[in-house]
mmCIF file of C-alpha atoms and ligand atoms in Angstrom:
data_model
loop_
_atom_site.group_PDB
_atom_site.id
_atom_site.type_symbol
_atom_site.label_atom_id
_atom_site.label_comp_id
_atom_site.label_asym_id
_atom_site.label_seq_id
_atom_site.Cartn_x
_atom_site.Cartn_y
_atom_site.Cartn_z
ATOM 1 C CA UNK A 1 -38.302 -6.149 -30.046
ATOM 2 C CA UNK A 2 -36.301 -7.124 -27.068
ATOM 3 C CA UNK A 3 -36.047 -6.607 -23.349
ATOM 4 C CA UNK A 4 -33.965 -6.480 -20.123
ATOM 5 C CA UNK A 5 -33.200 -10.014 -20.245
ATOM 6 C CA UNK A 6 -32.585 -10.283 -23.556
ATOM 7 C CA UNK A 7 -29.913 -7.530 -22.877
ATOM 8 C CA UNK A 8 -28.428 -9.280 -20.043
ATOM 9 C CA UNK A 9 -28.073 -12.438 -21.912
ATOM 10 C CA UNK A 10 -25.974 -10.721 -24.869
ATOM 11 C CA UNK A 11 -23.859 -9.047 -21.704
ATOM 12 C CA UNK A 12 -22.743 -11.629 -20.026
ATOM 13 C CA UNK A 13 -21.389 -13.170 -23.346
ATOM 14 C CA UNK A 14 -19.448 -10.354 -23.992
ATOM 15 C CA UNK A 15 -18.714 -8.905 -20.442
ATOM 16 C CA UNK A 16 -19.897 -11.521 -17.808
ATOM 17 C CA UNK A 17 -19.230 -10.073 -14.240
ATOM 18 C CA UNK A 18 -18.353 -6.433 -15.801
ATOM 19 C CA UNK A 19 -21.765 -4.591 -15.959
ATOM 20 C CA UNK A 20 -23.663 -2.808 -13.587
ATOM 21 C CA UNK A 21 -26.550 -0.222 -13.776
ATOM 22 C CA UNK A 22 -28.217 -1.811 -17.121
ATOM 23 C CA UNK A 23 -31.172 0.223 -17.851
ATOM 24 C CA UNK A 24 -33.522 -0.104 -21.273
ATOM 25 C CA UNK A 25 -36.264 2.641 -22.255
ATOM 26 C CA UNK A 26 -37.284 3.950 -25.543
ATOM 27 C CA UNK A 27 -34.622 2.505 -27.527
ATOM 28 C CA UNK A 28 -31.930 3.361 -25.258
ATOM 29 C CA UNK A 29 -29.569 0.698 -23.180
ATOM 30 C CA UNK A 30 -27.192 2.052 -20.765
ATOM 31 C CA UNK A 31 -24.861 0.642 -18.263
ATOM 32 C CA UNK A 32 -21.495 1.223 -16.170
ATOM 33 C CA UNK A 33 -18.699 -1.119 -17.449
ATOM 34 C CA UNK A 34 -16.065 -1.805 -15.118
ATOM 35 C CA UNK A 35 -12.690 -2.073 -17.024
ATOM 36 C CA UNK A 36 -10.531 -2.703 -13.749
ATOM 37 C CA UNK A 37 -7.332 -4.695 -14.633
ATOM 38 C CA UNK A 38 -7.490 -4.356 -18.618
ATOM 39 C CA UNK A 39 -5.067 -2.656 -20.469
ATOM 40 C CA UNK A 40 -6.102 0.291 -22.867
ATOM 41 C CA UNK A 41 -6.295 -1.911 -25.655
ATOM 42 C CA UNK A 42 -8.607 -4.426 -24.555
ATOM 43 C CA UNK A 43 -10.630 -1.625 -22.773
ATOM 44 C CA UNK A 44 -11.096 -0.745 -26.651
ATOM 45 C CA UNK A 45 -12.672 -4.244 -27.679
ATOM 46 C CA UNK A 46 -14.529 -4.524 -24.875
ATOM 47 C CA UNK A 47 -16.604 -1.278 -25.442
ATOM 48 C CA UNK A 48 -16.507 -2.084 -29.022
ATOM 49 C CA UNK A 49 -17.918 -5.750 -28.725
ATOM 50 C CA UNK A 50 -20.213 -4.611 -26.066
ATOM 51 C CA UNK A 51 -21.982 -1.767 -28.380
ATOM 52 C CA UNK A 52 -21.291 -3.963 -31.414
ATOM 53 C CA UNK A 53 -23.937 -6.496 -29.810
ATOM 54 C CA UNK A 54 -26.346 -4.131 -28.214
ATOM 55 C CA UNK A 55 -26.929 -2.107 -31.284
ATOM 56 C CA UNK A 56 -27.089 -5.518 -33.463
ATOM 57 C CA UNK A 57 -30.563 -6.348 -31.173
ATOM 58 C CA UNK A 58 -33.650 -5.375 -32.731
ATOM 59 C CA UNK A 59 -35.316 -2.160 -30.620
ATOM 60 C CA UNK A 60 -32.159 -0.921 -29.495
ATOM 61 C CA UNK A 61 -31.004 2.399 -31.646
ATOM 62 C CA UNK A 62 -28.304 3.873 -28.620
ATOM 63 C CA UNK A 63 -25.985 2.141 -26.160
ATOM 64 C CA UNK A 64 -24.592 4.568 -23.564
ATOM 65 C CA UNK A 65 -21.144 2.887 -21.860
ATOM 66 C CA UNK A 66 -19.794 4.397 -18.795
ATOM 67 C CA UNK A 67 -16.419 2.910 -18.357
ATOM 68 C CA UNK A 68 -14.865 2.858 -14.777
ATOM 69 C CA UNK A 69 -11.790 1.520 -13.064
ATOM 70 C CA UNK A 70 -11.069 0.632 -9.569
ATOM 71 C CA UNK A 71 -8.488 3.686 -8.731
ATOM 72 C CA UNK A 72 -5.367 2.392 -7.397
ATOM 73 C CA UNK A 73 -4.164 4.077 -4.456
ATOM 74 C CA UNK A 74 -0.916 4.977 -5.847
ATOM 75 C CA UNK A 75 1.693 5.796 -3.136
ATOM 76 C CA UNK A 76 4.711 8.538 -4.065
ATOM 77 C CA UNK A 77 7.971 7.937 -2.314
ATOM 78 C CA UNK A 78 10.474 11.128 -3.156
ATOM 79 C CA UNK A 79 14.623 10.849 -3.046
ATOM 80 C CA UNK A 80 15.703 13.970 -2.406
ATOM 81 C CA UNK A 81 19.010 15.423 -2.082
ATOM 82 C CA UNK A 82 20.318 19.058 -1.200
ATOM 83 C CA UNK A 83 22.108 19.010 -3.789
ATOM 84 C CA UNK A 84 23.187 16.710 -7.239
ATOM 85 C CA UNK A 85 25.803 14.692 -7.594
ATOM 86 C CA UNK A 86 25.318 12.694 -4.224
ATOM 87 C CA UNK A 87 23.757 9.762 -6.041
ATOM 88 C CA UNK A 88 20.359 10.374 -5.425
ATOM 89 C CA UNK A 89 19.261 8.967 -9.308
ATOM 90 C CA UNK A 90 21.384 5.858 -8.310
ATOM 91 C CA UNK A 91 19.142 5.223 -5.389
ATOM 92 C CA UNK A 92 16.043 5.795 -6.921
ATOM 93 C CA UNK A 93 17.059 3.461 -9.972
ATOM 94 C CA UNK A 94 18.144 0.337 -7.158
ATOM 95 C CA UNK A 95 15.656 1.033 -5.055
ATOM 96 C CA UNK A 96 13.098 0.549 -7.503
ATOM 97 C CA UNK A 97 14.769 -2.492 -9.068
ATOM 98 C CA UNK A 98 15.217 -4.014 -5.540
ATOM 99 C CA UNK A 99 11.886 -3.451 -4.225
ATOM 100 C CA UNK A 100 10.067 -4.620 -7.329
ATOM 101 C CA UNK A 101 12.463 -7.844 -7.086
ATOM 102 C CA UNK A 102 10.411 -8.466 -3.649
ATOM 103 C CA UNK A 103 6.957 -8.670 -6.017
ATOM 104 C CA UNK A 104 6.119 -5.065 -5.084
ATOM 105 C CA UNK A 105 4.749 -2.760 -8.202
ATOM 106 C CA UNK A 106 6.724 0.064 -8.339
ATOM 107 C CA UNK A 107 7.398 2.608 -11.051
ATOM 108 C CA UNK A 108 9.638 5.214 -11.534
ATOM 109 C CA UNK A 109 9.106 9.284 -12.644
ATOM 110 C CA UNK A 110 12.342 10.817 -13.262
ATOM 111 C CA UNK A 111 11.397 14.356 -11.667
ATOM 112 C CA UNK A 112 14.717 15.867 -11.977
ATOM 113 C CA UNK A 113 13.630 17.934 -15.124
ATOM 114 C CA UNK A 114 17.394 19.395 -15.293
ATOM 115 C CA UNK A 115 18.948 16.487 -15.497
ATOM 116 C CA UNK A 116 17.345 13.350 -16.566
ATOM 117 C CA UNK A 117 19.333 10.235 -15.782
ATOM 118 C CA UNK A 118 16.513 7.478 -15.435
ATOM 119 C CA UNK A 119 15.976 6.704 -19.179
ATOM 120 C CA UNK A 120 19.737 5.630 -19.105
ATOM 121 C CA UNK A 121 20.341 4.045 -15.727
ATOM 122 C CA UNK A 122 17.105 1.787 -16.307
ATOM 123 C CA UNK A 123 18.413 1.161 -20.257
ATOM 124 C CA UNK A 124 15.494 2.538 -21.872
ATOM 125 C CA UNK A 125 17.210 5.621 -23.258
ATOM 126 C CA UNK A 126 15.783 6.816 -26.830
ATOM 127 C CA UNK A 127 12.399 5.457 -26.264
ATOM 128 C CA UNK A 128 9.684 7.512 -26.773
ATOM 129 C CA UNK A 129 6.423 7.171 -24.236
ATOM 130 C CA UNK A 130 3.263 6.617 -26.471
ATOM 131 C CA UNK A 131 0.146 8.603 -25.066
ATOM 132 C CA UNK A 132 -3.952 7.452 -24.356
ATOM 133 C CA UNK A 133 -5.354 10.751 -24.837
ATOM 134 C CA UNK A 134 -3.782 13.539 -22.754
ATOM 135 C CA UNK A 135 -1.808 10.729 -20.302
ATOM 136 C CA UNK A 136 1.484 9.556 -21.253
ATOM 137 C CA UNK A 137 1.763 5.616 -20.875
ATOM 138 C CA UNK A 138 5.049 5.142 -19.228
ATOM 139 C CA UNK A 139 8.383 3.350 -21.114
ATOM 140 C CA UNK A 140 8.287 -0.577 -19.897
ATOM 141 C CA UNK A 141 12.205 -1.645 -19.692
ATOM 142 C CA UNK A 142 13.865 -5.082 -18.489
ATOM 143 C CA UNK A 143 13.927 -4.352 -15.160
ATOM 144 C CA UNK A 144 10.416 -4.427 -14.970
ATOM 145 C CA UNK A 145 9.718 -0.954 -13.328
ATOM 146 C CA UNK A 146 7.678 1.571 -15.911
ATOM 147 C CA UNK A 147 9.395 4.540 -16.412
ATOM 148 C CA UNK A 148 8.547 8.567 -17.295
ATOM 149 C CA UNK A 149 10.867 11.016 -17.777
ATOM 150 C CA UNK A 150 12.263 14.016 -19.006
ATOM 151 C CA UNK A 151 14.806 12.222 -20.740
ATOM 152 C CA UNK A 152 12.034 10.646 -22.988
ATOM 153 C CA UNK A 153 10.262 13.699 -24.322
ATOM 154 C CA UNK A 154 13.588 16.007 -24.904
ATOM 155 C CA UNK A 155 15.765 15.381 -27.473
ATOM 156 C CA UNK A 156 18.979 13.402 -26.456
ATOM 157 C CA UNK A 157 21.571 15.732 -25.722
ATOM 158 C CA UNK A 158 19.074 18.851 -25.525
ATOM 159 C CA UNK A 159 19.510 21.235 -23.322
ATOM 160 C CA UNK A 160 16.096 21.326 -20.439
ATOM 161 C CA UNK A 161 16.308 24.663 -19.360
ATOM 162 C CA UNK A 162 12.670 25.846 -17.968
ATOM 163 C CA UNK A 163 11.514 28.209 -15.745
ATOM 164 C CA UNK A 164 9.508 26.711 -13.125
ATOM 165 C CA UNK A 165 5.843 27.125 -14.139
ATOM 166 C CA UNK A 166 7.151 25.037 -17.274
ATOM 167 C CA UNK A 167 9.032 22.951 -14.821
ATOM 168 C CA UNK A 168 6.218 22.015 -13.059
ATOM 169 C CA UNK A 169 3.661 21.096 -16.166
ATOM 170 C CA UNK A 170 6.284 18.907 -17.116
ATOM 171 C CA UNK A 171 6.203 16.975 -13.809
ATOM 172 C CA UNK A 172 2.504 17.060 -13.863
ATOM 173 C CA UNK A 173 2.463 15.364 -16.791
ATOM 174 C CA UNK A 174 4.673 12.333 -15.657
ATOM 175 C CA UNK A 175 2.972 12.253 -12.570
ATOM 176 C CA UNK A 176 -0.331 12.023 -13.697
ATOM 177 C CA UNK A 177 0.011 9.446 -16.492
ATOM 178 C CA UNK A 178 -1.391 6.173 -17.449
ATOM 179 C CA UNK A 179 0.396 4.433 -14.500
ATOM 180 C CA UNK A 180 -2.206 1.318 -14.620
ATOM 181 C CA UNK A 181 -1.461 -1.376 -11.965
ATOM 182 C CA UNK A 182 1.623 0.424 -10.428
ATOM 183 C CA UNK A 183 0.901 0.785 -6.947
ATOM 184 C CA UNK A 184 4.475 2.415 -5.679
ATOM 185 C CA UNK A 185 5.942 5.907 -7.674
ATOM 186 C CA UNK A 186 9.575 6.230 -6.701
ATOM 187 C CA UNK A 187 9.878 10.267 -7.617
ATOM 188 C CA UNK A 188 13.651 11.362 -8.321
ATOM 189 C CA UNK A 189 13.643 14.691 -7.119
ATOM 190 C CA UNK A 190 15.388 17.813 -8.689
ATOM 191 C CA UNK A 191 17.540 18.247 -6.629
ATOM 192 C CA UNK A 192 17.677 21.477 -4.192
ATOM 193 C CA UNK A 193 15.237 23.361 -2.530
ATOM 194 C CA UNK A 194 13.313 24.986 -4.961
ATOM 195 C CA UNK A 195 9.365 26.094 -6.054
ATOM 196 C CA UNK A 196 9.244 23.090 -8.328
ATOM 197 C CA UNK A 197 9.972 20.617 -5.488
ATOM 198 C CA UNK A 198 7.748 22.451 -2.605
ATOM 199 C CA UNK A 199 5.083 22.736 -5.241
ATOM 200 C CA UNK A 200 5.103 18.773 -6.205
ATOM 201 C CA UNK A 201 5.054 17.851 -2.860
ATOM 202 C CA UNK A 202 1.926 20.323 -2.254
ATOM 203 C CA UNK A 203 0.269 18.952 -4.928
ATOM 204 C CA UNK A 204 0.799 15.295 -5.274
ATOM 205 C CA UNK A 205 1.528 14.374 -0.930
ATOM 206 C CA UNK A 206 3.838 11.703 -0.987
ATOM 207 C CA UNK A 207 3.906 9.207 1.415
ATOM 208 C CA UNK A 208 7.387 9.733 2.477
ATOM 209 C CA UNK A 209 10.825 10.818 1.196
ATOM 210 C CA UNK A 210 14.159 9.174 1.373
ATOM 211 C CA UNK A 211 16.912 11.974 1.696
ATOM 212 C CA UNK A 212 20.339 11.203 -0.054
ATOM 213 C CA UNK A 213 23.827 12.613 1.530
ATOM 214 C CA UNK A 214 27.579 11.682 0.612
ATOM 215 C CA UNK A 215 29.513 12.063 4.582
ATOM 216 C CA UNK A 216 31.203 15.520 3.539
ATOM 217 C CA UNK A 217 29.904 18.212 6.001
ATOM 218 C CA UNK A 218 29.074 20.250 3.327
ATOM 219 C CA UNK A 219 26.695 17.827 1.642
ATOM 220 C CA UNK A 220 25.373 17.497 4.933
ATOM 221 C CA UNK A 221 24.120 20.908 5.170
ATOM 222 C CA UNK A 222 22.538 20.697 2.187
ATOM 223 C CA UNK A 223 20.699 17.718 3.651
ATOM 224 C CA UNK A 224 19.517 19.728 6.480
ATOM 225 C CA UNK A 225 18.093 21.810 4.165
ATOM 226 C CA UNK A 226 16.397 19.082 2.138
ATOM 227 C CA UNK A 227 15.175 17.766 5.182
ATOM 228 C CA UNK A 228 13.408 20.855 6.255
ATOM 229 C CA UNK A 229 11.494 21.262 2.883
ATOM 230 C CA UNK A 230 9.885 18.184 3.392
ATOM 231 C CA UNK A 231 8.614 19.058 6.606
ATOM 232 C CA UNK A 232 7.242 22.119 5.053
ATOM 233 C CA UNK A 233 5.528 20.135 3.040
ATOM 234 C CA UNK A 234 4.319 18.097 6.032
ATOM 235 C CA UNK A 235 5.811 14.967 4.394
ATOM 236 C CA UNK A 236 7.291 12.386 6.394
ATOM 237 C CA UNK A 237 11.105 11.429 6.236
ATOM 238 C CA UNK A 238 10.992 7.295 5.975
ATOM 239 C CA UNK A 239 15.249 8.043 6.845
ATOM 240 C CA UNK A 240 18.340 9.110 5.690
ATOM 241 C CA UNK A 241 20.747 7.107 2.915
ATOM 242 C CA UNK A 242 24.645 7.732 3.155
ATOM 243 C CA UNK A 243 25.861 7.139 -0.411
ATOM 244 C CA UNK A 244 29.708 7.533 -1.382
ATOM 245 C CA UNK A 245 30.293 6.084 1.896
ATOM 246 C CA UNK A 246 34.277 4.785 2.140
ATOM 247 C CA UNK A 247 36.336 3.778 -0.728
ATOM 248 C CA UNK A 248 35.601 0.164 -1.514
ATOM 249 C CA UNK A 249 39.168 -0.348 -3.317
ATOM 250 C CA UNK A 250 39.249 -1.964 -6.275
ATOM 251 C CA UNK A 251 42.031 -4.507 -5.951
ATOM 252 C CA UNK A 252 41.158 -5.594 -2.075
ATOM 253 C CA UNK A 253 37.848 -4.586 -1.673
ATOM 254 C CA UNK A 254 38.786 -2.800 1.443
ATOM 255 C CA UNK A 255 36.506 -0.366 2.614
ATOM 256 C CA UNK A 256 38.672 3.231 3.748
ATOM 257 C CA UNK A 257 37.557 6.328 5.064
ATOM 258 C CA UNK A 258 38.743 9.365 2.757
ATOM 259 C CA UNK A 259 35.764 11.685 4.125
ATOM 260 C CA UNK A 260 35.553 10.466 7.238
ATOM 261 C CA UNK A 261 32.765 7.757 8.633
ATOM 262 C CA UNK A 262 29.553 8.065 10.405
ATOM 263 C CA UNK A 263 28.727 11.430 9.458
ATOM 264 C CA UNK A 264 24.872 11.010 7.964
ATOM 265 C CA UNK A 265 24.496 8.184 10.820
ATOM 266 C CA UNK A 266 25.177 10.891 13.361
ATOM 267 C CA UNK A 267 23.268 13.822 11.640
ATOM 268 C CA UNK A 268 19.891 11.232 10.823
ATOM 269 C CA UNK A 269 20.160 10.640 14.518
ATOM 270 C CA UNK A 270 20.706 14.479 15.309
ATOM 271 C CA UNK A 271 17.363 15.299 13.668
ATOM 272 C CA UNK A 272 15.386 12.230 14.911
ATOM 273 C CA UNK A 273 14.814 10.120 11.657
ATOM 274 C CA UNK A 274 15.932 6.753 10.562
ATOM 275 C CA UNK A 275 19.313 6.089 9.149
ATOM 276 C CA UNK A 276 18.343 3.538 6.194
ATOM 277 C CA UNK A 277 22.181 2.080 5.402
ATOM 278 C CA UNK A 278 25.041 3.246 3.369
ATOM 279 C CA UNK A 279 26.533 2.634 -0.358
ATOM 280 C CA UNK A 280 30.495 2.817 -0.328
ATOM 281 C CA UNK A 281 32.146 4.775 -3.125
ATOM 282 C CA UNK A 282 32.618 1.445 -5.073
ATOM 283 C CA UNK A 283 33.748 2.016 -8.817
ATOM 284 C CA UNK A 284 32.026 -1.053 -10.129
ATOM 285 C CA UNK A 285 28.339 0.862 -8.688
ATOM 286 C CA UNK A 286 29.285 4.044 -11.198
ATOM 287 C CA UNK A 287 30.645 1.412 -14.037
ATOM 288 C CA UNK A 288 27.279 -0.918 -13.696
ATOM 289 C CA UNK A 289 25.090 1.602 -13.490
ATOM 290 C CA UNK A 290 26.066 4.073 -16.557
ATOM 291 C CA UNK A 291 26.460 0.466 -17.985
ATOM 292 C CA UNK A 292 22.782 0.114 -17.952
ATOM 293 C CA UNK A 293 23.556 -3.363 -15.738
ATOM 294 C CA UNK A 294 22.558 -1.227 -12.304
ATOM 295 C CA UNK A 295 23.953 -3.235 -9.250
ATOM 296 C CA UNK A 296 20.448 -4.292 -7.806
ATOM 297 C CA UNK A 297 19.546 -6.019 -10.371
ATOM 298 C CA UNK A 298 21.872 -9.142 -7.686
ATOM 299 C CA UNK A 299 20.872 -8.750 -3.538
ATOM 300 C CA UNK A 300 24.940 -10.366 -3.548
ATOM 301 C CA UNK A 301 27.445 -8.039 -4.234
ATOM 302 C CA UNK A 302 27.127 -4.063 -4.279
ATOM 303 C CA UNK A 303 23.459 -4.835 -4.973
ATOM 304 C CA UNK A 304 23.060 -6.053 -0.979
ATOM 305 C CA UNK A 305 23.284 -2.106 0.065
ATOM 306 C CA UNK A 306 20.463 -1.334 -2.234
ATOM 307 C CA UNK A 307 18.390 -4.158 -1.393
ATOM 308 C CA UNK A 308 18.794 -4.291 2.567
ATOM 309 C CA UNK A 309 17.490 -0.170 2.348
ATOM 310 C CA UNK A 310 15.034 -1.565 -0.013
ATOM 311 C CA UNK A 311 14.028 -3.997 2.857
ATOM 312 C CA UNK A 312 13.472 -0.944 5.002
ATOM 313 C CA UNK A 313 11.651 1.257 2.903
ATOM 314 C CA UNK A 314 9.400 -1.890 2.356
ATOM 315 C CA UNK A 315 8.708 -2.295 6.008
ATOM 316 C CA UNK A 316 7.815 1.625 6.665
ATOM 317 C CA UNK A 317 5.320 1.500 3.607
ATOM 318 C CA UNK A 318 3.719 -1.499 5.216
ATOM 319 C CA UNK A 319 3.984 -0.221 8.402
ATOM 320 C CA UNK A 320 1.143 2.848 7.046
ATOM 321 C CA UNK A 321 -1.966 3.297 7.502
ATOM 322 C CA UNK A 322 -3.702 2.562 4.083
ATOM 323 C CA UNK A 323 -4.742 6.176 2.586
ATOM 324 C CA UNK A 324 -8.690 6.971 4.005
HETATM 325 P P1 ADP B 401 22.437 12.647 -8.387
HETATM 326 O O1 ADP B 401 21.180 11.997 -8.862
HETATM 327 O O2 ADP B 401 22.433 12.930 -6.924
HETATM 328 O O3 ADP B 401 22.850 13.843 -9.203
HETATM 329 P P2 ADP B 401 23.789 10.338 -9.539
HETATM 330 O O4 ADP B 401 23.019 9.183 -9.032
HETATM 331 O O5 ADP B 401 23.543 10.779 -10.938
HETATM 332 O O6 ADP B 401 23.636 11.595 -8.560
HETATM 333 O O7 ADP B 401 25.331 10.015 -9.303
HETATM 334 C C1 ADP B 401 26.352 10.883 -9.761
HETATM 335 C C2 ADP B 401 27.524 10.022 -10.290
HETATM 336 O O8 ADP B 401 28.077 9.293 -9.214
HETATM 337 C C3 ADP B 401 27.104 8.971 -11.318
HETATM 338 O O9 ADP B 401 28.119 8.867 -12.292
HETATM 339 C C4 ADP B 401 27.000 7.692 -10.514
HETATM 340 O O10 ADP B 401 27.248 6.526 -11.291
HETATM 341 C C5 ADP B 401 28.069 7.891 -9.481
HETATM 342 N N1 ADP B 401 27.787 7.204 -8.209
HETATM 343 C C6 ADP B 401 26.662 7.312 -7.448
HETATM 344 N N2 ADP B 401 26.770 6.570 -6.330
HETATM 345 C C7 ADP B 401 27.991 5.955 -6.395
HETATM 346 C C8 ADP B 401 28.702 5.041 -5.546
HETATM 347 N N3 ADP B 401 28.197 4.632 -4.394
HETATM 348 N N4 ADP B 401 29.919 4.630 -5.974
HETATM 349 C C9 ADP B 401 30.452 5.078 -7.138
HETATM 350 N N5 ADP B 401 29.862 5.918 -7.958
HETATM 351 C C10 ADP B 401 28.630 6.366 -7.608
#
C-alpha cells in the first residue's frame, strides 16, 4: 500500500515545484500539473513520467493529471492600410524584426488572407505549420519571430479567394494557435475596410493599430477611412507610418520629393494621432525585402526607419496599462 507522502516523494522526483492539488482515495491520485514554460513535447514526458510512476506504486490503479499553463497575456498590434500596395506587409515584417532585436517576443500572423506576403518576406516560404491538436504551431524562421499565415496552408501560387465567413475561420485559426511564449502578435491586416477586418478587431481587441499611407492624397483618403474603422472598433491608433516617402536615389542617395512631402505628417496631426516616422521609396528596401534579407534585420542603413518606429511602438506598449 502507499500514502500521501509516499506520493509526494515519487512527485517531486519527477515534477519537483510543478504539482498542486494532490489528492489520494480509493485507489485514485489526482493533481493539477503546471506545464508553464515547456514546450509541447516535454509537456508529453512530463505527464507520461508522472503517470508512469504513480501507477508503478502499489495501491494506486488511476492517476488523474490536470495540466495548466500560466496564460500569457498576448497583446495584438494591427497594420492597417486603406488600401494594398502602400507597404503595409513591409512594416509589419521590420517592425517585427526590429522590435524583437530589442529582446521583445513578438510574432507575426499574416492576416491578409488575399494576399499572403509574410511566408516570403520573413524567408520561410514553403514551410508547412505542424498542428497540437486543433492549434496550428506557428513556422519558426531566422529572424526569430514565429510566423502563421495564409501563405503556409495554400498552395504556392493558389489562388485565396474566400468569402468572408471563410475569411474569417481562416484568421481564427492563425490567431488562436499554439503561440507559446510570444507575448506581442504583429497582425498584417487585409487591407481595406471590410467585415473580415471589423469582425477581427471585434473579436480578438487589439491593443492598438499602426495605420500605413504612401503621401499621395488619394492613399490618404483611404487612410482616413482605415482610421475610422478602428475607432469603430474602439481600438486605439498607436500613430500613423508614411511609407514611399521621397525617392532615395540610387546613385546619390538623395532624398527627392516626386509626391510631394509632409502629407501623412500633416493628416496624423489633422486627426489627432501620432506620426510614427517615414520610409523613403528606397529601391534597395523592395530588393532586400523580396530578397528575403528584409532591411531591419541592421538599425544602420534603411533598417534605422524601421527600427526608430520600432522604438516608438515599443514605448506606447509600455506606456499601457497591463490588461485587468
Ligand atoms: P502592402 O502590404 O501594403 O500591399 P507591400 O509591403 O507588399 O504592400 O509592398 C508593396 C511593394 O512595394 C513590395 O514589392 C515592396 O517591396 C515594395 N515597397 C514597400 N515599401 C517600400 C519602400 N519604402 N521602398 C521601396 N519599395 C517598397
Amino acid at each position: 500500500m502507499t500514502d500521501i507522502s509516499k506520493i509526494e516523494a515519487v512527485l517531486d522526483e519527477v515534477a519537483s515545484g510543478r504539482f498542486s492539488g494532490l489528492r489520494y482515495a480509493d485507489g485514485r491520485v489526482s493533481l493539477v500539473l503546471n506545464v508553464s514554460g515547456l514546450d509541447v513535447r516535454d509537456r508529453g514526458q512530463i505527464e507520461i513520467a508522472v503517470k508512469g510512476k504513480l501507477l508503478a506504486l502499489d495501491g494506486v490503479d488511476k492517476a488523474d493529471v490536470v495540466m495548466t499553463a500560466e496564460k500569457i497575456e498576448r497583446r495584438l498590434i494591427a497594420v492597417g492600410s486603406g488600401k494594398g500596395g502602400v507597404g503595409k506587409s513591409t512594416l509589419s515584417t521590420n517592425l517585427a524584426i526590429a522590435m524583437s532585436a530589442m529582446g521583445r517576443k513578438v510574432g507575426m500572423v499574416d492576416a491578409d488572407i488575399y494576399g499572403p506576403s509574410q511566408p516570403r518576406l520573413l524567408n520561410c516560404e514553403g514551410q508547412r505549420p505542424e498542428a497540437e491538436g486543433k492549434q496550428l504551431i506557428p513556422v519558426p524562421n531566422e529572424f526569430g519571430v514565429p510566423v502563421l499565415s495564409m501563405g503556409h496552408l495554400a498552395k504556392p501560387g493558389q489562388a485565396i479567394a474566400w468569402r468572408g465567413p471563410m475569411a474569417g475561420k481562416a484568421l481564427e485559426q492563425l490567431i488562436d494557435a499554439h503561440w507559446g511564449e510570444t507575448e506581442e502578435l504583429i497582425v498584417d491586416m487585409p487591407p481595406g475596410t471590410g467585415d473580415v477586418q471589423l469582425s477581427m478587431m471585434q473579436n480578438h481587441k487589439p491593443v492598438g493599430a499602426i495605420i500605413v499611407s504612401t503621401p499621395q492624397d488619394l492613399a490618404l483618403m483611404d487612410a482616413v477611412r482605415a482610421v475610422d474603422l478602428f475607432e469603430q472598433a474602439k481600438i486605439p491608433i498607436i500613430g500613423m507610418v508614411e511609407n514611399m516617402a521621397g525617392y532615395a536615389c540610387p546613385h546619390c542617395g538623395e532624398v527627392s520629393d516626386p509626391f510631394g512631402a509632409g502629407g501623412a505628417e500633416a493628416a496624423a496631426k489633422t486627426m489627432g494621432m501620432a506620426f510614427l516616422g517615414r520610409i523613403p521609396l528606397d529601391m534597395e528596401i523592395r530588393k532586400s525585402s523580396d530578397g528575403g534579407t528584409p532591411p531591419a534585420i541592421s538599425d544602420n542603413g534603411q533598417g534605422k526607419a524601421f527600427h526608430d518606429i520600432a522604438k516608438s511602438v515599443a514605448t506606447w506598449l509600455d506606456n499601457q496599462k497591463p490588461a485587468a
